[in-house]
PDB file of C-alpha atoms in Angstrom:
ATOM      1  CA  MET A   1      45.638  -3.221 -15.587  1.00 60.00           C
ATOM      2  CA  LYS A   2      46.143  -0.774 -17.587  1.00 62.00           C
ATOM      3  CA  ARG A   3      41.999  -0.352 -17.670  1.00 66.00           C
ATOM      4  CA  LEU A   4      42.170  -0.034 -13.724  1.00 61.00           C
ATOM      5  CA  GLY A   5      44.334   2.340 -13.387  1.00 58.00           C
ATOM      6  CA  LEU A   6      42.610   4.242 -16.524  1.00 57.00           C
ATOM      7  CA  LEU A   7      39.106   3.970 -14.507  1.00 58.00           C
ATOM      8  CA  LEU A   8      40.349   4.815 -11.264  1.00 57.00           C
ATOM      9  CA  LEU A   9      42.271   8.105 -12.580  1.00 54.00           C
ATOM     10  CA  LEU A  10      38.915   8.865 -14.452  1.00 55.00           C
ATOM     11  CA  LEU A  11      36.948   8.351 -11.100  1.00 55.00           C
ATOM     12  CA  SER A  12      39.234  10.537  -9.474  1.00 55.00           C
ATOM     13  CA  VAL A  13      38.896  13.749 -11.942  1.00 51.00           C
ATOM     14  CA  LEU A  14      35.016  13.222 -12.222  1.00 48.00           C
ATOM     15  CA  ALA A  15      34.540  13.656  -8.035  1.00 51.00           C
ATOM     16  CA  GLY A  16      34.358  17.005  -7.973  1.00 43.00           C
ATOM     17  CA  ALA A  17      31.034  16.351 -10.500  1.00 45.00           C
ATOM     18  CA  LYS A  18      28.148  15.332  -9.439  1.00 47.00           C
ATOM     19  CA  ALA A  19      26.847  11.850  -8.403  1.00 51.00           C
ATOM     20  CA  GLN A  20      24.928  11.221 -11.745  1.00 54.00           C
ATOM     21  CA  ASP A  21      26.674  12.809 -13.915  1.00 61.00           C
ATOM     22  CA  ILE A  22      30.092  10.018 -12.641  1.00 69.00           C
ATOM     23  CA  ILE A  23      27.569   7.926 -13.927  1.00 71.00           C
ATOM     24  CA  THR A  24      26.621   8.895 -17.067  1.00 71.00           C
ATOM     25  CA  SER A  25      30.102   9.753 -17.529  1.00 72.00           C
ATOM     26  CA  LEU A  26      30.850   6.362 -17.133  1.00 72.00           C
ATOM     27  CA  GLU A  27      27.794   4.720 -18.592  1.00 73.00           C
ATOM     28  CA  ARG A  28      28.024   6.935 -21.972  1.00 73.00           C
ATOM     29  CA  ASP A  29      29.687   4.672 -25.391  1.00 73.00           C
ATOM     30  CA  ALA A  30      32.779   5.648 -26.312  1.00 72.00           C
ATOM     31  CA  VAL A  31      34.214   4.383 -29.372  1.00 76.00           C
ATOM     32  CA  GLY A  32      37.670   2.345 -29.110  1.00 76.00           C
ATOM     33  CA  GLN A  33      37.381   2.241 -25.372  1.00 76.00           C
ATOM     34  CA  GLY A  34      34.526  -0.226 -24.173  1.00 76.00           C
ATOM     35  CA  LYS A  35      31.547   0.284 -22.521  1.00 76.00           C
ATOM     36  CA  VAL A  36      30.677  -0.144 -18.368  1.00 77.00           C
ATOM     37  CA  THR A  37      27.560  -0.611 -17.425  1.00 78.00           C
ATOM     38  CA  ILE A  38      26.838   0.142 -13.634  1.00 78.00           C
ATOM     39  CA  HIS A  39      23.635  -1.685 -11.955  1.00 77.00           C
ATOM     40  CA  GLN A  40      22.886  -0.560  -8.687  1.00 75.00           C
ATOM     41  CA  ASP A  41      20.324  -0.453  -6.109  1.00 73.00           C
ATOM     42  CA  VAL A  42      17.582   2.409  -6.070  1.00 70.00           C
ATOM     43  CA  ALA A  43      18.294   3.489  -2.461  1.00 69.00           C
ATOM     44  CA  VAL A  44      22.537   4.281  -3.539  1.00 71.00           C
ATOM     45  CA  GLN A  45      21.314   5.919  -6.507  1.00 68.00           C
ATOM     46  CA  ALA A  46      19.552   8.191  -3.744  1.00 68.00           C
ATOM     47  CA  LEU A  47      21.799   8.320  -1.491  1.00 67.00           C
ATOM     48  CA  MET A  48      24.970   9.710  -4.593  1.00 66.00           C
ATOM     49  CA  SER A  49      22.444  12.633  -5.834  1.00 63.00           C
ATOM     50  CA  ALA A  50      21.370  13.692  -2.683  1.00 57.00           C
ATOM     51  CA  GLY A  51      23.477  16.395  -3.116  1.00 54.00           C
ATOM     52  CA  THR A  52      22.362  17.729  -6.407  1.00 52.00           C
ATOM     53  CA  THR A  53      18.880  18.196  -5.402  1.00 49.00           C
ATOM     54  CA  SER A  54      17.082  21.200  -3.916  1.00 49.00           C
ATOM     55  CA  GLU A  55      14.701  18.951  -1.440  1.00 58.00           C
ATOM     56  CA  GLN A  56      15.305  16.648   0.574  1.00 66.00           C
ATOM     57  CA  SER A  57      15.184  13.222   0.428  1.00 82.00           C
ATOM     58  CA  VAL A  58      14.293  10.924   2.827  1.00 86.00           C
ATOM     59  CA  ILE A  59      14.988   6.372   2.405  1.00 89.00           C
ATOM     60  CA  LYS A  60      12.468   4.314   4.296  1.00 92.00           C
ATOM     61  CA  THR A  61      14.136   1.824   6.269  1.00 92.00           C
ATOM     62  CA  SER A  62      13.020  -1.288   9.104  1.00 94.00           C
ATOM     63  CA  GLY A  63      14.170   0.521  12.380  1.00 95.00           C
ATOM     64  CA  PHE A  64      12.686   1.694  15.976  1.00 97.00           C
ATOM     65  CA  ARG A  65      10.059   4.433  17.658  1.00 97.00           C
ATOM     66  CA  ILE A  66       9.328   5.394  20.891  1.00 97.00           C
ATOM     67  CA  GLN A  67       5.455   4.787  21.244  1.00 96.00           C
ATOM     68  CA  VAL A  68       4.196   7.523  23.547  1.00 96.00           C
ATOM     69  CA  TYR A  69       0.308   7.003  22.847  1.00 94.00           C
ATOM     70  CA  ALA A  70      -1.570   3.982  21.936  1.00 94.00           C
ATOM     71  CA  GLY A  71      -5.441   4.862  21.953  1.00 92.00           C
ATOM     72  CA  ASN A  72      -8.483   3.450  20.449  1.00 91.00           C
ATOM     73  CA  ASN A  73     -10.486   4.499  17.636  1.00 83.00           C
ATOM     74  CA  THR A  74     -12.097   7.545  19.108  1.00 86.00           C
ATOM     75  CA  ARG A  75     -12.378  11.480  18.517  1.00 87.00           C
ATOM     76  CA  ASP A  76     -10.950  11.622  22.062  1.00 91.00           C
ATOM     77  CA  ALA A  77      -8.389   9.087  21.333  1.00 91.00           C
ATOM     78  CA  ARG A  78      -7.187  10.920  18.810  1.00 92.00           C
ATOM     79  CA  ASN A  79      -7.160  14.530  20.556  1.00 92.00           C
ATOM     80  CA  GLU A  80      -5.289  13.050  23.285  1.00 93.00           C
ATOM     81  CA  ALA A  81      -2.987  11.554  20.371  1.00 93.00           C
ATOM     82  CA  ASN A  82      -2.283  15.034  19.222  1.00 93.00           C
ATOM     83  CA  GLU A  83      -1.914  16.591  22.838  1.00 94.00           C
ATOM     84  CA  VAL A  84       0.603  13.625  23.770  1.00 94.00           C
ATOM     85  CA  ALA A  85       2.493  14.723  20.341  1.00 94.00           C
ATOM     86  CA  SER A  86       1.908  18.819  21.380  1.00 95.00           C
ATOM     87  CA  ARG A  87       4.086  17.651  25.038  1.00 94.00           C
ATOM     88  CA  VAL A  88       6.626  16.265  23.183  1.00 94.00           C
ATOM     89  CA  LYS A  89       7.096  18.296  20.925  1.00 95.00           C
ATOM     90  CA  LYS A  90       7.458  20.974  23.953  1.00 94.00           C
ATOM     91  CA  TYR A  91       9.974  18.993  25.760  1.00 94.00           C
ATOM     92  CA  PHE A  92      11.860  17.374  22.710  1.00 94.00           C
ATOM     93  CA  PRO A  93      11.696  19.732  20.334  1.00 94.00           C
ATOM     94  CA  ASP A  94      14.714  18.326  17.970  1.00 94.00           C
ATOM     95  CA  LEU A  95      12.767  14.772  18.188  1.00 94.00           C
ATOM     96  CA  LYS A  96      10.474  14.243  15.613  1.00 95.00           C
ATOM     97  CA  VAL A  97       6.899  12.910  15.870  1.00 96.00           C
ATOM     98  CA  TYR A  98       4.596  11.308  14.167  1.00 95.00           C
ATOM     99  CA  THR A  99       0.361  10.907  15.273  1.00 94.00           C
ATOM    100  CA  LEU A 100      -1.139   8.409  12.878  1.00 92.00           C
ATOM    101  CA  PHE A 101      -4.336   5.988  12.601  1.00 92.00           C
ATOM    102  CA  ASN A 102      -3.192   2.332  12.481  1.00 88.00           C
ATOM    103  CA  PRO A 103      -6.604   0.554  12.563  1.00 89.00           C
ATOM    104  CA  PRO A 104      -8.031   0.136  15.070  1.00 89.00           C
ATOM    105  CA  ARG A 105      -5.229   2.452  17.577  1.00 92.00           C
ATOM    106  CA  ARG A 106      -4.488   5.445  17.253  1.00 94.00           C
ATOM    107  CA  LEU A 107      -0.395   5.766  18.064  1.00 94.00           C
ATOM    108  CA  CYS A 108       1.823   8.713  18.638  1.00 95.00           C
ATOM    109  CA  ARG A 109       5.317   7.715  18.301  1.00 95.00           C
ATOM    110  CA  VAL A 110       8.355   9.647  18.331  1.00 96.00           C
ATOM    111  CA  GLY A 111      11.876   9.722  16.796  1.00 95.00           C
ATOM    112  CA  ASP A 112      13.885   7.541  13.976  1.00 95.00           C
ATOM    113  CA  PHE A 113      16.141   5.560  14.970  1.00 95.00           C
ATOM    114  CA  ARG A 114      18.494   3.032  13.136  1.00 94.00           C
ATOM    115  CA  SER A 115      19.646   0.578  16.394  1.00 95.00           C
ATOM    116  CA  PHE A 116      17.700  -0.138  19.745  1.00 96.00           C
ATOM    117  CA  GLU A 117      20.572   1.328  21.808  1.00 96.00           C
ATOM    118  CA  GLU A 118      19.817   4.529  19.744  1.00 95.00           C
ATOM    119  CA  ALA A 119      16.177   4.130  20.674  1.00 96.00           C
ATOM    120  CA  ASP A 120      16.843   3.629  24.655  1.00 96.00           C
ATOM    121  CA  ALA A 121      18.635   5.989  25.038  1.00 96.00           C
ATOM    122  CA  VAL A 122      16.229   8.671  24.394  1.00 95.00           C
ATOM    123  CA  MET A 123      13.649   6.514  25.642  1.00 96.00           C
ATOM    124  CA  ARG A 124      14.622   6.350  28.864  1.00 95.00           C
ATOM    125  CA  ARG A 125      15.936  10.807  29.109  1.00 94.00           C
ATOM    126  CA  MET A 126      11.821  11.238  28.355  1.00 94.00           C
ATOM    127  CA  LYS A 127      10.950   8.476  31.368  1.00 93.00           C
ATOM    128  CA  SER A 128      13.287  11.167  33.636  1.00 92.00           C
ATOM    129  CA  SER A 129      11.410  14.445  31.968  1.00 90.00           C
ATOM    130  CA  GLY A 130       8.567  12.965  34.540  1.00 89.00           C
ATOM    131  CA  ALA A 131       5.903  14.106  31.403  1.00 89.00           C
ATOM    132  CA  PHE A 132       4.535  10.665  29.744  1.00 87.00           C
ATOM    133  CA  LYS A 133       3.023   7.713  31.408  1.00 81.00           C
ATOM    134  CA  GLU A 134       3.741   5.027  29.318  1.00 87.00           C
ATOM    135  CA  ILE A 135       6.464   4.443  26.838  1.00 94.00           C
ATOM    136  CA  SER A 136       7.383   1.916  24.876  1.00 96.00           C
ATOM    137  CA  ILE A 137       9.959   0.874  22.443  1.00 96.00           C
ATOM    138  CA  VAL A 138       8.751  -0.623  19.228  1.00 96.00           C
ATOM    139  CA  LYS A 139      10.360  -1.523  15.516  1.00 96.00           C
ATOM    140  CA  ASP A 140       8.538   0.879  12.933  1.00 94.00           C
ATOM    141  CA  GLN A 141       9.816   1.678   9.165  1.00 94.00           C
ATOM    142  CA  ILE A 142      11.455   4.160   9.516  1.00 94.00           C
ATOM    143  CA  ASN A 143      12.223   7.903   7.893  1.00 92.00           C
ATOM    144  CA  ILE A 144      16.843   8.758   7.531  1.00 89.00           C
ATOM    145  CA  SER A 145      16.977  11.887   5.781  1.00 82.00           C
ATOM    146  CA  LEU A 146      20.063  12.269   3.010  1.00 74.00           C
TER     147      LEU A 146
END
Protein backbone atom coordinates (compact mmCIF):
# COMPACT_ATOMS: atom_id res chain seq x y z
CA MET A 1 0.00 0.00 0.00
CA LYS A 2 2.87 2.34 0.80
CA ARG A 3 4.42 1.64 -2.61
CA LEU A 4 1.16 2.50 -4.36
CA GLY A 5 0.93 5.75 -2.43
CA LEU A 6 4.55 6.54 -3.24
CA LEU A 7 3.94 5.82 -6.93
CA LEU A 8 0.85 8.06 -7.00
CA LEU A 9 2.76 10.83 -5.25
CA LEU A 10 5.60 10.50 -7.73
CA LEU A 11 3.18 10.67 -10.65
CA SER A 12 1.43 13.75 -9.30
CA VAL A 13 4.76 15.53 -8.70
CA LEU A 14 5.89 14.75 -12.23
CA ALA A 15 2.57 15.71 -13.87
CA GLY A 16 4.01 19.03 -15.00
CA ALA A 17 6.96 17.33 -16.71
CA LYS A 18 6.97 16.17 -20.29
CA ALA A 19 5.31 12.82 -20.97
CA GLN A 20 8.52 11.12 -22.05
CA ASP A 21 10.27 12.39 -18.91
CA ILE A 22 7.64 10.69 -16.75
CA ILE A 23 8.20 7.34 -18.40
CA THR A 24 11.98 7.76 -18.23
CA SER A 25 11.89 8.74 -14.55
CA LEU A 26 9.67 5.78 -13.67
CA GLU A 27 11.88 3.30 -15.51
CA ARG A 28 15.21 4.45 -14.05
CA ASP A 29 17.12 2.25 -11.64
CA ALA A 30 17.32 3.59 -8.10
CA VAL A 31 19.23 1.73 -5.43
CA GLY A 32 16.89 0.16 -2.89
CA GLN A 33 13.69 1.25 -4.65
CA GLY A 34 13.03 -1.55 -7.11
CA LYS A 35 12.56 -1.27 -10.85
CA VAL A 36 9.48 -0.28 -12.85
CA THR A 37 9.11 -1.56 -16.41
CA ILE A 38 6.45 -0.01 -18.61
CA HIS A 39 5.16 -1.86 -21.67
CA GLN A 40 3.02 0.33 -23.90
CA ASP A 41 1.71 0.46 -27.44
CA VAL A 42 3.49 2.73 -29.90
CA ALA A 43 0.23 4.67 -30.38
CA VAL A 44 0.11 5.46 -26.64
CA GLN A 45 3.68 6.69 -26.77
CA ALA A 46 2.81 8.88 -29.77
CA LEU A 47 -0.16 10.34 -27.89
CA MET A 48 1.92 11.07 -24.82
CA SER A 49 4.74 12.73 -26.72
CA ALA A 50 2.47 14.74 -29.05
CA GLY A 51 2.77 17.86 -26.93
CA THR A 52 6.55 17.61 -26.62
CA THR A 53 7.42 18.02 -30.30
CA SER A 54 6.98 21.03 -32.52
CA GLU A 55 5.82 18.94 -35.48
CA GLN A 56 2.30 17.58 -35.62
CA SER A 57 1.93 13.82 -35.02
CA VAL A 58 -0.49 11.67 -36.97
CA ILE A 59 -1.87 8.24 -36.12
CA LYS A 60 -3.33 6.05 -38.85
CA THR A 61 -6.39 4.00 -37.93
CA SER A 62 -9.47 2.56 -39.57
CA GLY A 63 -12.40 4.89 -40.08
CA PHE A 64 -14.49 6.44 -42.83
CA ARG A 65 -14.09 8.88 -45.69
CA ILE A 66 -16.51 10.35 -48.19
CA GLN A 67 -15.76 9.36 -51.76
CA VAL A 68 -16.66 12.21 -54.11
CA TYR A 69 -15.07 10.88 -57.30
CA ALA A 70 -14.05 7.52 -58.77
CA GLY A 71 -12.70 7.29 -62.31
CA ASN A 72 -10.58 5.02 -64.46
CA ASN A 73 -6.85 5.15 -65.11
CA THR A 74 -6.66 7.96 -67.67
CA ARG A 75 -5.27 11.47 -67.77
CA ASP A 76 -8.84 12.81 -67.99
CA ALA A 77 -9.77 10.92 -64.84
CA ARG A 78 -6.79 12.43 -63.00
CA ASN A 79 -7.80 15.92 -64.13
CA GLU A 80 -11.40 15.31 -63.08
CA ALA A 81 -10.31 14.03 -59.66
CA ASN A 82 -8.24 17.20 -59.19
CA GLU A 83 -11.17 19.39 -60.32
CA VAL A 84 -13.49 17.70 -57.82
CA ALA A 85 -10.85 18.16 -55.12
CA SER A 86 -10.69 21.88 -55.92
CA ARG A 87 -14.48 22.11 -55.75
CA VAL A 88 -14.50 20.41 -52.34
CA LYS A 89 -11.86 22.84 -51.06
CA LYS A 90 -13.95 25.75 -52.34
CA TYR A 91 -17.22 24.64 -50.71
CA PHE A 92 -15.76 22.92 -47.61
CA PRO A 93 -12.32 24.42 -46.84
CA ASP A 94 -12.23 22.81 -43.39
CA LEU A 95 -12.20 19.24 -44.82
CA LYS A 96 -9.04 17.39 -45.81
CA VAL A 97 -9.08 16.19 -49.42
CA TYR A 98 -7.21 13.14 -50.69
CA THR A 99 -6.75 12.46 -54.41
CA LEU A 100 -5.12 9.11 -55.00
CA PHE A 101 -4.52 6.37 -57.50
CA ASN A 102 -5.75 3.00 -56.29
CA PRO A 103 -5.14 0.75 -59.32
CA PRO A 104 -6.97 0.77 -61.65
CA ARG A 105 -8.96 3.81 -60.44
CA ARG A 106 -8.45 7.48 -59.66
CA LEU A 107 -10.19 8.49 -56.45
CA CYS A 108 -11.01 11.66 -54.60
CA ARG A 109 -11.96 11.16 -50.96
CA VAL A 110 -12.73 13.66 -48.25
CA GLY A 111 -12.29 13.79 -44.49
CA ASP A 112 -11.04 11.61 -41.66
CA PHE A 113 -14.08 10.41 -39.74
CA ARG A 114 -13.91 8.03 -36.80
CA SER A 115 -17.56 7.02 -37.04
CA PHE A 116 -20.07 6.43 -39.81
CA GLU A 117 -22.41 8.97 -38.20
CA GLU A 118 -19.82 11.77 -38.45
CA ALA A 119 -19.24 10.98 -42.12
CA ASP A 120 -22.98 10.78 -42.80
CA ALA A 121 -23.62 14.25 -41.34
CA VAL A 122 -20.94 15.81 -43.57
CA MET A 123 -22.10 13.81 -46.60
CA ARG A 124 -25.63 15.19 -46.16
CA ARG A 125 -24.23 18.75 -46.08
CA MET A 126 -22.24 18.03 -49.24
CA LYS A 127 -25.30 16.59 -51.02
CA SER A 128 -27.43 19.58 -50.06
CA SER A 129 -24.86 21.94 -51.61
CA GLY A 130 -25.69 20.47 -55.03
CA ALA A 131 -22.06 20.68 -56.16
CA PHE A 132 -21.37 16.94 -56.11
CA LYS A 133 -23.05 14.24 -58.21
CA GLU A 134 -22.31 10.85 -56.74
CA ILE A 135 -20.94 10.69 -53.23
CA SER A 136 -20.79 7.79 -50.79
CA ILE A 137 -19.20 6.81 -47.52
CA VAL A 138 -16.36 4.29 -47.69
CA LYS A 139 -14.36 2.50 -45.04
CA ASP A 140 -10.74 3.60 -45.26
CA GLN A 141 -7.57 4.14 -43.27
CA ILE A 142 -7.74 7.63 -41.81
CA ASN A 143 -5.28 10.07 -40.25
CA ILE A 144 -5.89 11.31 -36.72
CA SER A 145 -3.89 14.44 -35.88
CA LEU A 146 -2.63 14.70 -32.33
